[in-house]
Amino acid sequence: MTKKIKSALISVFYKDGLEAIVRQLAALDITIYSTGGTQQFIEQFNIPVVPVEELTGYPSILGGRVKTLHPGVFGGILGRRDEESDVKEMIQFNIPEIDLVIVDLYPFEETLAQTNVEKLIIEKIDIGGPSMIRSAAKNYKDVLVVAAKKDYAALEKLLVESGGNVTIERRRSFAAKAFEIVAHYDVTIAKYFASPESLNFIESISGPKAMRYGENPHQSGIFYGQINELFDQLNGKELSYNNLVDVDAAMQLIREYNQADVKSKDVVFAIIKHTNVCGVAARESVSESWKAALAGDPESAFGGVLVCNRTIDKITAGLINEIFFEVLIAPNFDDDALEILRSKKNRILLQSKNDLQSTKQYRSLLNGVLVQDLDEGNFDTWNETGGRETSEKEKEDLVFANLVCKHLKSNAIALVKNKQLIGKGCGQTSRIDALRQAIEKANQFEFNLQDAVMASDAFFPFNDCVILGYQSGITAFIQPGGSIRDKDSIDYCKENNLAMVLTGMRHFKH
């Protein structure tokens, strides 16, 4: 069903791109109603405008808080043209039909990002705008609604091509967009006021981007978010679903080393595969850090996601270029390094520009959503409970290992020596199996475990891990503690002059 637009109500905060639309409306002899600043904007082009006050009989009052909240406006939007009683009432109360509503919303989200002054934030909570948008969208059978400046171009094209005659399919399509825009706006406001006692899971993330596929080719996938706020992509194909999952794991890890109690001069390089760390090291140069990270498990590095907290130079780029990888993330790239790395057109190069800001994690499961705080921090306490105090070198390695272990799937064990991951076990159903896997990895690549340290993501339920670790050459352990049999592991350390630190902070990851 096609309807011709005869009248339009325009009240917008953003006026970019509006001129072409109002000129087209005037050319089609469509009556324009408007308010305040929008009215003045239109009038500067010598286009006739009917002030909304002529519909309401009231001026804008309460500092602009009340302008359009009146039956003279909402009756014209909500009136059903095919409902005889509606038409009679509109005639009775002299309410004109409004066929097109162009309304955007006060910039609440933008204001929230710019200030924490509550008075300024509250004043950017739009009342009339969402009400008019919802009303027009509800009555899409008779009214066309445009609720965002990003749709101005589409509206202009529609007016030009149709001469103001709009199909019900197009009106419904615009209505669907409008409801989403208002819903996102309301969620943003609700999140601002939210408390721990909130009754609903409230989240809205814009910017949908279809993936080539999901985790597997037979699954569809969509990413919601503005990834360009975090990275500039300097080369390569589009990020896939699995790329994004590993990029997130890489950024979570590297953020730890930028914040942690490690020497500020340290360059950290890490390799991520299926969200697990398969190589990581800290050295004084980028190239040495890369070589040490790769040496930890050169097999698993194939097809991985690489991340560094320093600029990638030409020497390192040449070394990295020798292997196949999916993604490389760094805060900067030297020009000659980029030239080398761009030799493979599909290789994804991301220049990081902002840290991750989220403080929550979400997971959909069963018939709901789990929400938790991010696992922030490394340890609650540093409780030396073994047969001796840790040396400075051991302490550095233990801190390093504990952070690595935090980013391995549970049950997890990390073996570290000289701030290099030399063995790891992850995703195992028993802790002793995770340790066996870690030792096997270290042996596979001919690392000497003598004087290495061990980190565990959770407590040792028995002393078997400490015994096997010591038999393999490990001399210092870090774990959260909390087992009813902690004493068994502690006593073994005391009997064999081994260092053990209890942190009081578990790092399960599932």
Coordinates of N, CA and C in Angstrom, one line a residue, residues 1 17 50 91 106 232 267 326 355 363 449 453:
M1 N 0.9 -1.2 0.0 CA 0.0 0.0 0.0 C 0.9 1.2 0.0
G17 N 23.3 17.3 6.6 CA 22.6 16.6 5.5 C 21.1 16.9 5.5
V50 N 5.9 25.8 9.4 CA 4.8 26.0 10.3 C 5.3 25.7 11.7
I91 N -10.5 15.8 13.0 CA -11.2 17.0 12.4 C -11.9 17.8 13.5
Y106 N 18.6 13.5 21.5 CA 19.7 14.3 22.2 C 20.9 13.3 22.4
D232 N 43.7 0.2 14.1 CA 43.7 0.5 12.7 C 44.3 -0.7 12.0
V267 N 60.2 -5.7 27.0 CA 59.4 -5.9 25.8 C 58.7 -7.3 25.9
E326 N 48.3 -15.6 11.5 CA 47.0 -15.0 11.1 C 47.0 -13.5 11.3
D355 N 43.2 0.9 24.8 CA 43.1 -0.4 25.6 C 41.7 -0.8 25.7
R363 N 28.4 -14.3 29.1 CA 28.4 -15.6 28.4 C 27.0 -16.1 28.3
L449 N 64.7 -27.6 32.7 CA 63.8 -27.2 33.8 C 64.5 -26.9 35.1
V453 N 60.3 -22.1 37.4 CA 59.3 -21.9 38.4 C 58.0 -22.4 37.8

